Amino acid sequence: MQILRNEPMKNRTTLRIGGRVRELIIPESEEELMECAGRADLILGRGSNLLVTDGELDICVVSTEMLRDIVFDGDKVTAGAGVTLTELAVRCAEMGLGGLEFAYGIPGSVGGAVFMNAGAYGGEMKDVITSVRAITGGKIVDIPNEECGFSYRASRFQQGGIVASATFKLRRRDKGEIRAKMRELGDKRREKQPLEFPSAGSTFKRPEGYFAAALIEEAGLKGAAVGSAQVSEKHAGFLINRGGATFDDFTALMEKVQREVYSRSGVELEPEVRIIK
Ligand SMILES: Cc1cc2nc3c(=O)[nH]c(=O)nc-3n(C[C@H](O)[C@H](O)[C@H](O)COP(=O)(O)OP(=O)(O)OC[C@H]3O[C@@H](n4cnc5c(N)ncnc54)[C@H](O)[C@@H]3O)c2cc1C
């Protein structure tokens, strides 16, 4: 397996923020993942939900990027932790298997999506997963959906464990219909989201009964900036990096948004992005 030293995390996160980590290990199989699991301080998927501090980080990161197997079995598919959701949705569409259309365009990996119970447009990982194969307590085990502790943007893996792969149950559907749905959702994303700027998607979770973007907009914060970190003018739920934003810019902007939304509406915004410092 490849081991990189002093690897800059800003090249590995969609926010383009983050200092150098002591080592970054890239296992190429489940066995190699097992071998290096004990050394991992952080598991890295596609870095699309991560805000990493600047400067030197004395940590070992294990990247799942090479765990890319996709195995079909009837209406089930098992995908390695490093497969991207978009690639998986496209491969399933080619096989005439529907159910993952909602995940098309989420720029994360299967592992990161299980960890976050990622979702969009009315679908969530928990609706389509049958089981997750994970390393926990030094062993590899198959964990059925009901034991994954899925809830809104949460799973048991946030308390520990490394996702090696996940099995999804899909349903036969016309390929043209699946593709049309994915195209429609992709267009919606391009129209509504500031995909031209680095971001980690929605910075805050949806507070019960509200929408984070609406609360931020109502607090007059659309376009507000700290350094090069800015509340997107296109979608106030996205905090973006306009180029060269630092970790401190980004966290200061997050705190400003939380403070001003709270003072205007009394709602506490909880970060969805995972902060590593
Ligand atoms: C433009 C844009 C749009 C987005 N749209 C959506 C959306 O519609 N819906 C949505 O839910 N999210 C969305 N996101 C956020 C993000 O894509 C998801 O949270 C995704 O699931 C993160 O996956 P990742 O592989 O990038 O995880 P990373 O950012 O690499 O990691 C996130 C967390 O998961 C952990 N993790 C990653 N892999 C594993 C593993 N194999 N085992 C254990 N832990 C692991 C990491 O340690 C970290 O704590 C968006 C992001 C962007 C940039």
PDB file of C-alpha atoms in Angstrom, residues 157-266:
ATOM      1  CA  PHE A 157     -19.902   4.868  12.743  1.00  0.00           C
ATOM      2  CA  GLN A 158     -19.645   8.412  14.124  1.00  0.00           C
ATOM      3  CA  GLN A 159     -18.848   6.678  17.426  1.00  0.00           C
ATOM      4  CA  GLY A 160     -16.225   4.400  15.836  1.00  0.00           C
ATOM      5  CA  GLY A 161     -15.601   1.771  13.191  1.00  0.00           C
ATOM      6  CA  ILE A 162     -14.320   1.860   9.630  1.00  0.00           C
ATOM      7  CA  VAL A 163     -16.650   1.142   6.740  1.00  0.00           C
ATOM      8  CA  ALA A 164     -15.034  -1.264   4.247  1.00  0.00           C
ATOM      9  CA  SER A 165     -18.029  -1.726   1.940  1.00  0.00           C
ATOM     10  CA  ALA A 166     -21.812  -1.554   1.873  1.00  0.00           C
ATOM     11  CA  THR A 167     -24.523  -3.654   0.262  1.00  0.00           C
ATOM     12  CA  PHE A 168     -27.550  -1.960  -1.294  1.00  0.00           C
ATOM     13  CA  LYS A 169     -30.903  -3.430  -2.246  1.00  0.00           C
ATOM     14  CA  LEU A 170     -32.259  -1.828  -5.397  1.00  0.00           C
ATOM     15  CA  ARG A 171     -35.171  -2.499  -7.724  1.00  0.00           C
ATOM     16  CA  ARG A 172     -35.410  -3.237 -11.420  1.00  0.00           C
ATOM     17  CA  ARG A 173     -36.377  -0.149 -13.336  1.00  0.00           C
ATOM     18  CA  ASP A 174     -36.248   1.112 -16.884  1.00  0.00           C
ATOM     19  CA  LYS A 175     -32.722   2.406 -17.631  1.00  0.00           C
ATOM     20  CA  GLY A 176     -34.057   5.445 -19.499  1.00  0.00           C
ATOM     21  CA  GLU A 177     -36.241   6.434 -16.540  1.00  0.00           C
ATOM     22  CA  ILE A 178     -33.351   6.084 -14.102  1.00  0.00           C
ATOM     23  CA  ARG A 179     -31.086   8.205 -16.291  1.00  0.00           C
ATOM     24  CA  ALA A 180     -33.780  10.847 -16.785  1.00  0.00           C
ATOM     25  CA  LYS A 181     -34.258  11.125 -13.011  1.00  0.00           C
ATOM     26  CA  MET A 182     -30.507  11.448 -12.443  1.00  0.00           C
ATOM     27  CA  ARG A 183     -30.254  14.120 -15.140  1.00  0.00           C
ATOM     28  CA  GLU A 184     -33.133  16.047 -13.577  1.00  0.00           C
ATOM     29  CA  LEU A 185     -31.517  15.980 -10.121  1.00  0.00           C
ATOM     30  CA  GLY A 186     -28.089  16.871 -11.551  1.00  0.00           C
ATOM     31  CA  ASP A 187     -29.625  19.900 -13.317  1.00  0.00           C
ATOM     32  CA  LYS A 188     -31.344  20.942 -10.095  1.00  0.00           C
ATOM     33  CA  ARG A 189     -28.004  20.847  -8.245  1.00  0.00           C
ATOM     34  CA  ARG A 190     -26.237  22.905 -10.903  1.00  0.00           C
ATOM     35  CA  GLU A 191     -29.055  25.439 -10.904  1.00  0.00           C
ATOM     36  CA  LYS A 192     -29.343  25.821  -7.096  1.00  0.00           C
ATOM     37  CA  GLN A 193     -25.865  25.100  -5.717  1.00  0.00           C
ATOM     38  CA  PRO A 194     -22.639  27.128  -6.075  1.00  0.00           C
ATOM     39  CA  LEU A 195     -20.747  24.233  -7.671  1.00  0.00           C
ATOM     40  CA  GLU A 196     -18.285  26.661  -9.266  1.00  0.00           C
ATOM     41  CA  PHE A 197     -16.716  27.314  -5.812  1.00  0.00           C
ATOM     42  CA  PRO A 198     -15.023  24.926  -3.383  1.00  0.00           C
ATOM     43  CA  SER A 199     -17.386  23.989  -0.530  1.00  0.00           C
ATOM     44  CA  ALA A 200     -18.347  21.094   1.695  1.00  0.00           C
ATOM     45  CA  GLY A 201     -21.994  21.240   0.647  1.00  0.00           C
ATOM     46  CA  SER A 202     -24.469  22.366   3.310  1.00  0.00           C
ATOM     47  CA  THR A 203     -22.363  23.640   6.187  1.00  0.00           C
ATOM     48  CA  PHE A 204     -25.108  23.190   8.787  1.00  0.00           C
ATOM     49  CA  LYS A 205     -27.663  20.470   9.464  1.00  0.00           C
ATOM     50  CA  ARG A 206     -31.313  21.184   8.852  1.00  0.00           C
ATOM     51  CA  PRO A 207     -32.776  22.260  12.208  1.00  0.00           C
ATOM     52  CA  GLU A 208     -36.072  20.525  12.944  1.00  0.00           C
ATOM     53  CA  GLY A 209     -38.929  22.516  11.440  1.00  0.00           C
ATOM     54  CA  TYR A 210     -36.672  24.963   9.579  1.00  0.00           C
ATOM     55  CA  PHE A 211     -34.286  25.231   6.651  1.00  0.00           C
ATOM     56  CA  ALA A 212     -30.772  26.414   7.462  1.00  0.00           C
ATOM     57  CA  ALA A 213     -30.456  28.366   4.189  1.00  0.00           C
ATOM     58  CA  ALA A 214     -33.709  30.290   4.821  1.00  0.00           C
ATOM     59  CA  LEU A 215     -32.674  31.167   8.396  1.00  0.00           C
ATOM     60  CA  ILE A 216     -29.272  32.399   7.170  1.00  0.00           C
ATOM     61  CA  GLU A 217     -30.861  34.444   4.403  1.00  0.00           C
ATOM     62  CA  GLU A 218     -33.434  35.946   6.790  1.00  0.00           C
ATOM     63  CA  ALA A 219     -30.590  37.012   9.070  1.00  0.00           C
ATOM     64  CA  GLY A 220     -29.258  39.073   6.149  1.00  0.00           C
ATOM     65  CA  LEU A 221     -26.150  36.942   5.793  1.00  0.00           C
ATOM     66  CA  LYS A 222     -26.232  36.037   2.100  1.00  0.00           C
ATOM     67  CA  GLY A 223     -22.843  37.101   0.736  1.00  0.00           C
ATOM     68  CA  ALA A 224     -21.395  37.784   4.228  1.00  0.00           C
ATOM     69  CA  ALA A 225     -17.667  37.047   4.343  1.00  0.00           C
ATOM     70  CA  VAL A 226     -14.723  36.587   6.660  1.00  0.00           C
ATOM     71  CA  GLY A 227     -11.507  36.772   4.664  1.00  0.00           C
ATOM     72  CA  SER A 228     -12.053  34.530   1.642  1.00  0.00           C
ATOM     73  CA  ALA A 229     -14.780  32.430   3.269  1.00  0.00           C
ATOM     74  CA  GLN A 230     -18.232  33.532   2.169  1.00  0.00           C
ATOM     75  CA  VAL A 231     -21.892  32.658   2.559  1.00  0.00           C
ATOM     76  CA  SER A 232     -22.812  31.770  -1.015  1.00  0.00           C
ATOM     77  CA  GLU A 233     -24.928  34.360  -2.836  1.00  0.00           C
ATOM     78  CA  LYS A 234     -26.543  31.499  -4.748  1.00  0.00           C
ATOM     79  CA  HIS A 235     -27.443  29.213  -1.810  1.00  0.00           C
ATOM     80  CA  ALA A 236     -27.084  30.590   1.721  1.00  0.00           C
ATOM     81  CA  GLY A 237     -26.753  27.084   3.178  1.00  0.00           C
ATOM     82  CA  PHE A 238     -23.390  26.699   1.437  1.00  0.00           C
ATOM     83  CA  LEU A 239     -20.352  28.447   2.904  1.00  0.00           C
ATOM     84  CA  ILE A 240     -17.764  28.630   0.130  1.00  0.00           C
ATOM     85  CA  ASN A 241     -14.056  29.219  -0.301  1.00  0.00           C
ATOM     86  CA  ARG A 242     -13.658  32.115  -2.726  1.00  0.00           C
ATOM     87  CA  GLY A 243      -9.958  31.295  -3.072  1.00  0.00           C
ATOM     88  CA  GLY A 244      -7.296  30.986  -0.399  1.00  0.00           C
ATOM     89  CA  ALA A 245      -9.677  30.878   2.597  1.00  0.00           C
ATOM     90  CA  THR A 246      -8.025  29.687   5.808  1.00  0.00           C
ATOM     91  CA  PHE A 247      -9.417  27.385   8.467  1.00  0.00           C
ATOM     92  CA  ASP A 248      -9.718  30.425  10.766  1.00  0.00           C
ATOM     93  CA  ASP A 249     -11.673  32.405   8.115  1.00  0.00           C
ATOM     94  CA  PHE A 250     -14.055  29.514   7.683  1.00  0.00           C
ATOM     95  CA  THR A 251     -14.641  28.797  11.374  1.00  0.00           C
ATOM     96  CA  ALA A 252     -15.032  32.529  12.121  1.00  0.00           C
ATOM     97  CA  LEU A 253     -17.677  32.754   9.389  1.00  0.00           C
ATOM     98  CA  MET A 254     -19.451  29.669  10.736  1.00  0.00           C
ATOM     99  CA  GLU A 255     -19.519  31.204  14.234  1.00  0.00           C
ATOM    100  CA  LYS A 256     -20.799  34.519  12.898  1.00  0.00           C
ATOM    101  CA  VAL A 257     -23.620  32.727  11.062  1.00  0.00           C
ATOM    102  CA  GLN A 258     -24.508  30.675  14.148  1.00  0.00           C
ATOM    103  CA  ARG A 259     -24.472  33.771  16.395  1.00  0.00           C
ATOM    104  CA  GLU A 260     -26.558  35.972  14.111  1.00  0.00           C
ATOM    105  CA  VAL A 261     -29.089  33.281  13.222  1.00  0.00           C
ATOM    106  CA  TYR A 262     -29.523  32.515  16.912  1.00  0.00           C
ATOM    107  CA  SER A 263     -30.025  36.135  17.866  1.00  0.00           C
ATOM    108  CA  ARG A 264     -32.580  36.658  15.083  1.00  0.00           C
ATOM    109  CA  SER A 265     -34.550  33.410  15.260  1.00  0.00           C
ATOM    110  CA  GLY A 266     -33.489  31.619  18.449  1.00  0.00           C
TER     111      GLY A 266
END
